[in-house]
PDB file of C-alpha atoms in Angstrom:
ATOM      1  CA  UNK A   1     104.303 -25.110 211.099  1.00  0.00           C
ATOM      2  CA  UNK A   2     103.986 -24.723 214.792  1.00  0.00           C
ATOM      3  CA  UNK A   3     100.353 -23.872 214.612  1.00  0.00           C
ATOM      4  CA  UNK A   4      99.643 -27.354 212.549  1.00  0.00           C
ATOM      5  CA  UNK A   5     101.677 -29.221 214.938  1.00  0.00           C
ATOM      6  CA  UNK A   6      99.436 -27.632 218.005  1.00  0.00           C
ATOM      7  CA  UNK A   7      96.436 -28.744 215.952  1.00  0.00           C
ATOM      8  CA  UNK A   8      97.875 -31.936 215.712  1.00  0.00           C
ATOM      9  CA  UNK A   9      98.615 -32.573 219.118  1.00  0.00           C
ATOM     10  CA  UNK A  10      95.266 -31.495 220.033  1.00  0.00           C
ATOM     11  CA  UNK A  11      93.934 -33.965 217.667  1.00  0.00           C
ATOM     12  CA  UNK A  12      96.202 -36.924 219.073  1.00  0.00           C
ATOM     13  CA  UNK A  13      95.267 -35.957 222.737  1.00  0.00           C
ATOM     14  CA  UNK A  14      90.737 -35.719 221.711  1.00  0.00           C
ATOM     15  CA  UNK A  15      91.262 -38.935 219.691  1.00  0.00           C
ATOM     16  CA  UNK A  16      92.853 -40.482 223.111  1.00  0.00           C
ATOM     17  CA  UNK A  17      89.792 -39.065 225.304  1.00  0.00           C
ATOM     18  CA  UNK A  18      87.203 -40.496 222.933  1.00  0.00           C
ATOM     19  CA  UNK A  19      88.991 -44.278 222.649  1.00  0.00           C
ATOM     20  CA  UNK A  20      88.410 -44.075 226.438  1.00  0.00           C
ATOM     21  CA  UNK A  21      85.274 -43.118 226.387  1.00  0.00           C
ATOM     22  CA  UNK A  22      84.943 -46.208 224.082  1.00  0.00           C
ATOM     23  CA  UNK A  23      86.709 -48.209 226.471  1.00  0.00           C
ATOM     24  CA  UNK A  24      84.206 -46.549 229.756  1.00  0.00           C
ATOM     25  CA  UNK A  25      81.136 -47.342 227.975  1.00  0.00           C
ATOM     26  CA  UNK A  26      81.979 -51.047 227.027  1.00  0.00           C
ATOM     27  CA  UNK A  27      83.168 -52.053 230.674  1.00  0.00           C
ATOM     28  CA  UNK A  28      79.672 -50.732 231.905  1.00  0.00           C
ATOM     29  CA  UNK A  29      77.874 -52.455 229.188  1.00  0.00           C
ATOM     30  CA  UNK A  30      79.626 -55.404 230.663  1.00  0.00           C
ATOM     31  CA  UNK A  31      78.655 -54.908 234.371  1.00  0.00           C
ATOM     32  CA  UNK A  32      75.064 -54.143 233.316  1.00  0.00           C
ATOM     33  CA  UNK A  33      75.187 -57.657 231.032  1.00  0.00           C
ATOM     34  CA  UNK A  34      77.228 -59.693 233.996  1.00  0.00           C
ATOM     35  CA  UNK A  35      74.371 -58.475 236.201  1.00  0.00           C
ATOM     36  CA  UNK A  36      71.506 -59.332 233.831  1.00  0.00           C
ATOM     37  CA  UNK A  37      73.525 -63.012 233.807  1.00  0.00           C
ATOM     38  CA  UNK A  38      73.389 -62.900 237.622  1.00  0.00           C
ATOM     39  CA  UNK A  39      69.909 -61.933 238.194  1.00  0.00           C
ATOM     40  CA  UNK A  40      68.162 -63.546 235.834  1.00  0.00           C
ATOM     41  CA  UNK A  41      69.945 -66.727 235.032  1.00  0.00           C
ATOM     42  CA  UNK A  42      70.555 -65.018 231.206  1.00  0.00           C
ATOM     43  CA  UNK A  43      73.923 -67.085 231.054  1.00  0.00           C
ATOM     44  CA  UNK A  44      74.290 -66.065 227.072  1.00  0.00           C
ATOM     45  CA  UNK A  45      74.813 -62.591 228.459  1.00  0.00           C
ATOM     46  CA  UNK A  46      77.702 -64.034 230.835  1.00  0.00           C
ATOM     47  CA  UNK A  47      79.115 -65.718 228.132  1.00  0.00           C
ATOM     48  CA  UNK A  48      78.908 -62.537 225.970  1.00  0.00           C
ATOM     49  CA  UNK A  49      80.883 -60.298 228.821  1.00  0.00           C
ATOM     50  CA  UNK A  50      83.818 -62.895 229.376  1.00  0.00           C
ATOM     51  CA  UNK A  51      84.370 -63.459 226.039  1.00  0.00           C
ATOM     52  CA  UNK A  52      84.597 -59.708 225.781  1.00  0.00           C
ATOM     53  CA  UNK A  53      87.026 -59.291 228.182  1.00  0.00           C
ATOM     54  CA  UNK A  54      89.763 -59.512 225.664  1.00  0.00           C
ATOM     55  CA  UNK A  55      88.657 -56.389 224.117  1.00  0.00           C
ATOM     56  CA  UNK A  56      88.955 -54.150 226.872  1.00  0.00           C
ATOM     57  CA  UNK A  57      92.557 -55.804 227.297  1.00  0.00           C
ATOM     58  CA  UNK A  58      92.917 -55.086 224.034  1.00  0.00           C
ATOM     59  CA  UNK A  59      91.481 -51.069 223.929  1.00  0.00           C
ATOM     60  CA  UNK A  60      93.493 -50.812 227.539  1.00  0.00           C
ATOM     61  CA  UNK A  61      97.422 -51.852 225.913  1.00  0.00           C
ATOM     62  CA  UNK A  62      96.237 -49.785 222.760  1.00  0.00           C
ATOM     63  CA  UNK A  63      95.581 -46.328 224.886  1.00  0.00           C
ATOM     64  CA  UNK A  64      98.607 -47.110 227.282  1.00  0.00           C
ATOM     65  CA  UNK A  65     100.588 -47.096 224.082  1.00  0.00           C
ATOM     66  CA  UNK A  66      99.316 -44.067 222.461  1.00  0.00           C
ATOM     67  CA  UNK A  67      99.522 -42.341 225.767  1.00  0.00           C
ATOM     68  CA  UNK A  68     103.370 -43.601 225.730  1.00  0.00           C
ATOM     69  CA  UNK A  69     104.124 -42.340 222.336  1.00  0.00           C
ATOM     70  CA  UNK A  70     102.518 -38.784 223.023  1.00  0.00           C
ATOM     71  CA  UNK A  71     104.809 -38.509 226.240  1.00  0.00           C
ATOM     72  CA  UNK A  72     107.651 -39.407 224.404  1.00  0.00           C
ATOM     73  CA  UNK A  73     107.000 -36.851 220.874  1.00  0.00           C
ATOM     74  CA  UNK A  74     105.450 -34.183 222.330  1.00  0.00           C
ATOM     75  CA  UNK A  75     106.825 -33.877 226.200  1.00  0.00           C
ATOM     76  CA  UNK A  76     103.886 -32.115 227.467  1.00  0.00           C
ATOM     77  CA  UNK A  77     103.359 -29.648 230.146  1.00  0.00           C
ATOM     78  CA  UNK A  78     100.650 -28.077 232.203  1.00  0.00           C
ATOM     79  CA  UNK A  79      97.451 -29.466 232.197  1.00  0.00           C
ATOM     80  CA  UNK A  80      98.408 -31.517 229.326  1.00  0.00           C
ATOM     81  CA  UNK A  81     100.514 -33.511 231.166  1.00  0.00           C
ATOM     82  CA  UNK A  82      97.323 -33.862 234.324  1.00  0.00           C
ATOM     83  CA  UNK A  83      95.623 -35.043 231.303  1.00  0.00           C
ATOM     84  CA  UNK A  84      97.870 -37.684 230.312  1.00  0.00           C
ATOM     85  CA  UNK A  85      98.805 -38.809 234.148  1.00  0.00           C
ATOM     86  CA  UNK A  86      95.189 -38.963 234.860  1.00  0.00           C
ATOM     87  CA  UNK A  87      94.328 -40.735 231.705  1.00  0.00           C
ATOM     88  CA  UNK A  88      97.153 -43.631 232.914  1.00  0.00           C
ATOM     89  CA  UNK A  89      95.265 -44.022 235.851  1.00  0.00           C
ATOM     90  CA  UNK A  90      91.757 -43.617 234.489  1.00  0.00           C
ATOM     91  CA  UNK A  91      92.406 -46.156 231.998  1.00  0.00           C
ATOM     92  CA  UNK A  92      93.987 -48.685 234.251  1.00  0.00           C
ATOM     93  CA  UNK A  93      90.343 -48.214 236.598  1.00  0.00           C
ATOM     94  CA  UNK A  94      88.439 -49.281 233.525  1.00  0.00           C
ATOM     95  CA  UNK A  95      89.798 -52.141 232.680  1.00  0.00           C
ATOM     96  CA  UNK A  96      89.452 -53.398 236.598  1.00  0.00           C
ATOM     97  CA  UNK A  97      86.348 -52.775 236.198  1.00  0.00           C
ATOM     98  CA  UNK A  98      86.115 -55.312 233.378  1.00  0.00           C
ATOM     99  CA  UNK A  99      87.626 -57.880 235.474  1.00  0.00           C
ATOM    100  CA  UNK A 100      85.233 -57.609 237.623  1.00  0.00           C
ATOM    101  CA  UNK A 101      82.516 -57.903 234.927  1.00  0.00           C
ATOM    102  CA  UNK A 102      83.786 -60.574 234.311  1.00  0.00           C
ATOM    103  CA  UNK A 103      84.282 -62.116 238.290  1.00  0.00           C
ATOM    104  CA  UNK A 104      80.536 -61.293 238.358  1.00  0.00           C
ATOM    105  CA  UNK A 105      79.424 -63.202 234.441  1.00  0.00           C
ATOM    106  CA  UNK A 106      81.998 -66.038 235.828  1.00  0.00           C
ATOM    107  CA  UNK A 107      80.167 -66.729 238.815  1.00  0.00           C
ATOM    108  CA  UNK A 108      76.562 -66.104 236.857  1.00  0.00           C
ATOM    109  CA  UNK A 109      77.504 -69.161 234.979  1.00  0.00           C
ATOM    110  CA  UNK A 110      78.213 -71.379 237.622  1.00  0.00           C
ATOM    111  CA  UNK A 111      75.264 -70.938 239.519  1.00  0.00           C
ATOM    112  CA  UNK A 112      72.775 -71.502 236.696  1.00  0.00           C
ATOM    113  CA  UNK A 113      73.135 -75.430 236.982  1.00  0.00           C
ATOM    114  CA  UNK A 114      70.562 -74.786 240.096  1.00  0.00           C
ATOM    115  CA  UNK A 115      68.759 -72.111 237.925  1.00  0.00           C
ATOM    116  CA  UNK A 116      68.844 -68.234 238.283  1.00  0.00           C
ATOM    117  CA  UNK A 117      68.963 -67.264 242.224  1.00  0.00           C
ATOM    118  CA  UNK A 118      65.664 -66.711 243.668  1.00  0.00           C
ATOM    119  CA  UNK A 119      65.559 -64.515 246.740  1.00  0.00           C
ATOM    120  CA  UNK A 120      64.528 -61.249 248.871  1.00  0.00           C
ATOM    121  CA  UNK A 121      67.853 -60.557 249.253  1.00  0.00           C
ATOM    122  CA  UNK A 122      68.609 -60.225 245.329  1.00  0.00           C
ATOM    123  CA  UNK A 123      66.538 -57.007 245.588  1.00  0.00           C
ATOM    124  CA  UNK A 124      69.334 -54.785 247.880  1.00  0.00           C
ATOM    125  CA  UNK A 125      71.972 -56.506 245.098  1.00  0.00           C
ATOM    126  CA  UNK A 126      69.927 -55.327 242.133  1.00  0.00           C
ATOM    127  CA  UNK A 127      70.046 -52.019 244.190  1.00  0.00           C
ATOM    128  CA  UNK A 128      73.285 -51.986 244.629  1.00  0.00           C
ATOM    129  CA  UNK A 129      74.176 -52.426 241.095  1.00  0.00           C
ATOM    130  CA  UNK A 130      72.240 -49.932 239.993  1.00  0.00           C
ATOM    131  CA  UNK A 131      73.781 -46.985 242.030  1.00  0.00           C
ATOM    132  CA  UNK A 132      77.066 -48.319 241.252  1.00  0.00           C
ATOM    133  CA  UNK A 133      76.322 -48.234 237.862  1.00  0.00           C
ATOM    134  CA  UNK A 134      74.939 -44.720 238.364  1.00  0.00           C
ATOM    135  CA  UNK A 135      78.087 -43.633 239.548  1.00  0.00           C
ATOM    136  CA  UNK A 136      79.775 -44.850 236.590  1.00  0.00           C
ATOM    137  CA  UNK A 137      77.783 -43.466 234.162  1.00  0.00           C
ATOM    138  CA  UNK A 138      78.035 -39.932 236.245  1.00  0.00           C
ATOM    139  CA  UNK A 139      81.705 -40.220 235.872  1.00  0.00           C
ATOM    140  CA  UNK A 140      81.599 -40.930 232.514  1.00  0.00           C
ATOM    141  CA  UNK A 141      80.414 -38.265 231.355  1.00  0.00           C
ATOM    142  CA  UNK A 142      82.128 -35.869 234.056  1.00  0.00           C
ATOM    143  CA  UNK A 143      85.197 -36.981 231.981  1.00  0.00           C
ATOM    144  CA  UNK A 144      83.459 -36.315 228.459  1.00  0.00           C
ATOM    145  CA  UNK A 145      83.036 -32.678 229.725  1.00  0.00           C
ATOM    146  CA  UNK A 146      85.253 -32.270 232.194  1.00  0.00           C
ATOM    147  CA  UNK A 147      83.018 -31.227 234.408  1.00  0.00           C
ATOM    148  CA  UNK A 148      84.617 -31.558 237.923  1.00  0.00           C
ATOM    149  CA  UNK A 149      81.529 -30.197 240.239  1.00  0.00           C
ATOM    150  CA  UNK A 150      79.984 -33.263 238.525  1.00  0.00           C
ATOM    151  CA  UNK A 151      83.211 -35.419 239.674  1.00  0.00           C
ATOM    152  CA  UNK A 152      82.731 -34.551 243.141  1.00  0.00           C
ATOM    153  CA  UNK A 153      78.992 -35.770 243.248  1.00  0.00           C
ATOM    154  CA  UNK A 154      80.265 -39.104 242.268  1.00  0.00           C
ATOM    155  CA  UNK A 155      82.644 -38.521 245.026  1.00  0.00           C
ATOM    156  CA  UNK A 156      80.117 -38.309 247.285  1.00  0.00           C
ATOM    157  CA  UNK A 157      77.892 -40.933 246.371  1.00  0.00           C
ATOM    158  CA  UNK A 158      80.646 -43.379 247.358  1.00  0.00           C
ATOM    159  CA  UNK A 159      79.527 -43.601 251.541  1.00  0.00           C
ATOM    160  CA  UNK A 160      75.977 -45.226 249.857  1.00  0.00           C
ATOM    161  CA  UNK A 161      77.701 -47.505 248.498  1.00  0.00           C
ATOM    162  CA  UNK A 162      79.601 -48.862 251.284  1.00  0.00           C
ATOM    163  CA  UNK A 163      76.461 -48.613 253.439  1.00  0.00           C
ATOM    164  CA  UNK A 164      74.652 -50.756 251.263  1.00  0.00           C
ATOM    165  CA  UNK A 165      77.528 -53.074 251.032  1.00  0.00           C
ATOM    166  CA  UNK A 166      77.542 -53.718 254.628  1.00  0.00           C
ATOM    167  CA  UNK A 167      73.630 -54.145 254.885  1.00  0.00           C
ATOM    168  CA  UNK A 168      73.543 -56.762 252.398  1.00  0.00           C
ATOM    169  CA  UNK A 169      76.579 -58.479 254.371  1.00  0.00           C
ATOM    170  CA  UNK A 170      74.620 -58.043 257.540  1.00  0.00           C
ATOM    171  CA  UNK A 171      71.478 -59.969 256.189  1.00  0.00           C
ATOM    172  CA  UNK A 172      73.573 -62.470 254.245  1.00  0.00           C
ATOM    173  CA  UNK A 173      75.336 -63.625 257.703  1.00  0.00           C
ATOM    174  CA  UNK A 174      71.496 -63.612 259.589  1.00  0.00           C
ATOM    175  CA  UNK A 175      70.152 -65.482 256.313  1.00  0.00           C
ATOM    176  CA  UNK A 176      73.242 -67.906 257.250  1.00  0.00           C
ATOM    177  CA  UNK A 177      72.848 -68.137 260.892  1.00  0.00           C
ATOM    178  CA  UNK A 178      69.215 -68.829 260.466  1.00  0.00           C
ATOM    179  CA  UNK A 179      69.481 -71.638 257.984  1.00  0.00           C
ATOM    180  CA  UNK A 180      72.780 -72.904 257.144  1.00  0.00           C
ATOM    181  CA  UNK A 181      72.452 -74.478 253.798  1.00  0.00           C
ATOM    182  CA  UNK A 182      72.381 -71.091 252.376  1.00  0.00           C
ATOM    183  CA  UNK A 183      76.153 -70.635 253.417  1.00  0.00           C
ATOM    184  CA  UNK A 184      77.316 -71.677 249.742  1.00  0.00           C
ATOM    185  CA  UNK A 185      74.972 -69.627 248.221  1.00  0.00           C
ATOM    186  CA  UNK A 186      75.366 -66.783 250.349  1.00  0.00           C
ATOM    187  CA  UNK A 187      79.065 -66.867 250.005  1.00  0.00           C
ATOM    188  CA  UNK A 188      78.613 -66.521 246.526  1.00  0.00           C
ATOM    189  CA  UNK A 189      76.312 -62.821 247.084  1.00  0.00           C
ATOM    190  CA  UNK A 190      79.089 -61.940 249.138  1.00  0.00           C
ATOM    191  CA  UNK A 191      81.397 -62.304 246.500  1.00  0.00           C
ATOM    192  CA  UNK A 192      79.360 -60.529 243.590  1.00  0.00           C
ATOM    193  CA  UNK A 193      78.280 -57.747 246.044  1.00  0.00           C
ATOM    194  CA  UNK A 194      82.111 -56.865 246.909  1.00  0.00           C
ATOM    195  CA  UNK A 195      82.464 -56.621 243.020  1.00  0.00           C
ATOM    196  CA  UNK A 196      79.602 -54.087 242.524  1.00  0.00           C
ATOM    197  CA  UNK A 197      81.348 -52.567 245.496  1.00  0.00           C
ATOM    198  CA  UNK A 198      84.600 -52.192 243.818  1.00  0.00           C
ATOM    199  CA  UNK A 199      83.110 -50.565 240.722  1.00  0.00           C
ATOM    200  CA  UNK A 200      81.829 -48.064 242.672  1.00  0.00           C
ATOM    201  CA  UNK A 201      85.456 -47.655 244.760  1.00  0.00           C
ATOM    202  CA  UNK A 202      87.127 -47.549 240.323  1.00  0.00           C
ATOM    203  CA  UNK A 203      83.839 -44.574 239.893  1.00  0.00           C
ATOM    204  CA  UNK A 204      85.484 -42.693 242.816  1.00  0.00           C
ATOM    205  CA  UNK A 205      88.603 -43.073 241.632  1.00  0.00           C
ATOM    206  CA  UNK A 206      87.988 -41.671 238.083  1.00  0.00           C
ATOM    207  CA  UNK A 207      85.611 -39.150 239.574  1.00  0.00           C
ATOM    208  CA  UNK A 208      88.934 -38.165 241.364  1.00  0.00           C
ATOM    209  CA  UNK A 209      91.034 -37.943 238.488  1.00  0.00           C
ATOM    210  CA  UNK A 210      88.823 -35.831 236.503  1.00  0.00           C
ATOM    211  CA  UNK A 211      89.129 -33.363 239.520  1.00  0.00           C
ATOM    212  CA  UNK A 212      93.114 -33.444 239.057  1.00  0.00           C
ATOM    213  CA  UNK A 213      92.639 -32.696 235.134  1.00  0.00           C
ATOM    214  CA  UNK A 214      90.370 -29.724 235.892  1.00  0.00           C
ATOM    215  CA  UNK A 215      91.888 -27.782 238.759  1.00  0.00           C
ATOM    216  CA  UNK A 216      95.356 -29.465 238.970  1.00  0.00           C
ATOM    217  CA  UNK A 217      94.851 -30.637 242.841  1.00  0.00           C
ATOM    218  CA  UNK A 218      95.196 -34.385 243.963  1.00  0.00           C
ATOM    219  CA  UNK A 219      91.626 -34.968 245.776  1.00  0.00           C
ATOM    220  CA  UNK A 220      92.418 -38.852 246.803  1.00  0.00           C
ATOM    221  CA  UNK A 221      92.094 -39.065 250.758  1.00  0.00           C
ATOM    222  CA  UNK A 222      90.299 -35.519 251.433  1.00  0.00           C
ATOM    223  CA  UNK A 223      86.842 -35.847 252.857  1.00  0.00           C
ATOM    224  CA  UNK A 224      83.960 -35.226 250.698  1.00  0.00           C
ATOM    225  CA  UNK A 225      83.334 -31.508 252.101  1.00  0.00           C
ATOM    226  CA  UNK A 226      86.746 -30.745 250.836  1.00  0.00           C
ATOM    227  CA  UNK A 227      86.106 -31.608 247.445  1.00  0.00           C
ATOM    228  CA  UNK A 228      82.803 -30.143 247.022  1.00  0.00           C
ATOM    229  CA  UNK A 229      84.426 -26.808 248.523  1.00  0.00           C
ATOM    230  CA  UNK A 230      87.318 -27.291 245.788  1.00  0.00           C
ATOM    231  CA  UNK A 231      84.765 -27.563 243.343  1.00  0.00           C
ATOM    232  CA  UNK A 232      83.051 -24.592 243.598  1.00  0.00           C
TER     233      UNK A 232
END
């Protein structure tokens, strides 16, 4: 009896992980189609990504539930409970991250009325996106194998982001300086480069948690060379 329960459990607690994964790999597929709506005017792509936000409401409730229900039956302990605490979190980083999939398709559809953006400084955003997106994918799968070494690279790749962040801020206020009727549409780079910006911060952050599931220590605030150390 007890050994059916474990199994069980166990099944409850894998059929949790993979609904998330669900859940990681649709947000992404959301940034990468916001971005495509962005960049290259595709505004059915927008569309697609703000009508799907409902879904990754919709997966987010469904896991917070099941995670619920699992504390409640099975009071776990140990790195069961990390699990399930770091899950809470993880879970509630996704779905930000599909809000701001859907920031980025919102604003993709309001600027097509003047056509997709075309500009030099689009390249360091398309940059941007893709390391961010890197990140996200990294941390993905660090969670599908619990692989925290591979957490703390995604740690680490965190300071590019920021630096890029701030160069395409510094060229968007030259760009502005230099000409000002590209103020509006500047303002509006700023915006969706702040978003890619935060994905990256959400990567961190789950990049972070899988750390706590793994070897049971809180990594938020310590400097990169602390994690990587921790890691090894």
């Amino acid at each position: 009896m007890t050994e059916h329960i474990s199994r069980q459990y166990d099944q409850d607690l894998e059929a949790i992980r993979s609904r998330m994964m669900q859940m990681g790999g649709l947000v992404e597929s959301h940034i990468r189609m916001a971005m495509a709506g962005y960049l290259d005017g595709d505004v059915a792509r927008a569309e697609q990504v703000i009508s799907g936000d409902a879904k990754v409401n919709e997966l987010e409730l469904a896991i917070d539930g099941d995670l619920g229900q699992i504390i409640v039956r099975r009071q776990p302990a140990a790195s069961d409970l990390r699990l399930i605490l770091a899950a809470i979190k993880i879970v509630t980083d996704l779905e930000r991250i599909g809000d701001e999939a859907t920031k980025i398709a919102r604003m993709a559809k309001d600027v097509q009325g003047a056509g997709a953006p075309q500009s030099p400084r689009l390249v360091a955003l398309g940059h941007i996106s893709d390391v961010s997106l890197g990140m996200l994918r990294r941390a993905l799968d660090a969670f599908a194998r619990l692989d925290a070494a591979a957490a703390a690279r995604v740690c680490g790749e965190d300071a590019t982001i920021d630096e890029e962040f701030r160069a395409i801020i510094r060229q968007l206020i030259t760009f502005m300086m230099e000409d000002p009727r590209t103020i509006s549409s500047s303002i509006d780079l700023v915006f969706v480069a702040k978003a890619i910006e935060r994905v990256g911060d959400h990567a961190k952050n789950l990049a972070e948690q899988i750390i706590y599931i793994v070897k049971g220590t809180d990594v938020r605030h310590s400097s990169v060379g602390t994690v990587e150390t921790m890691v090894r």
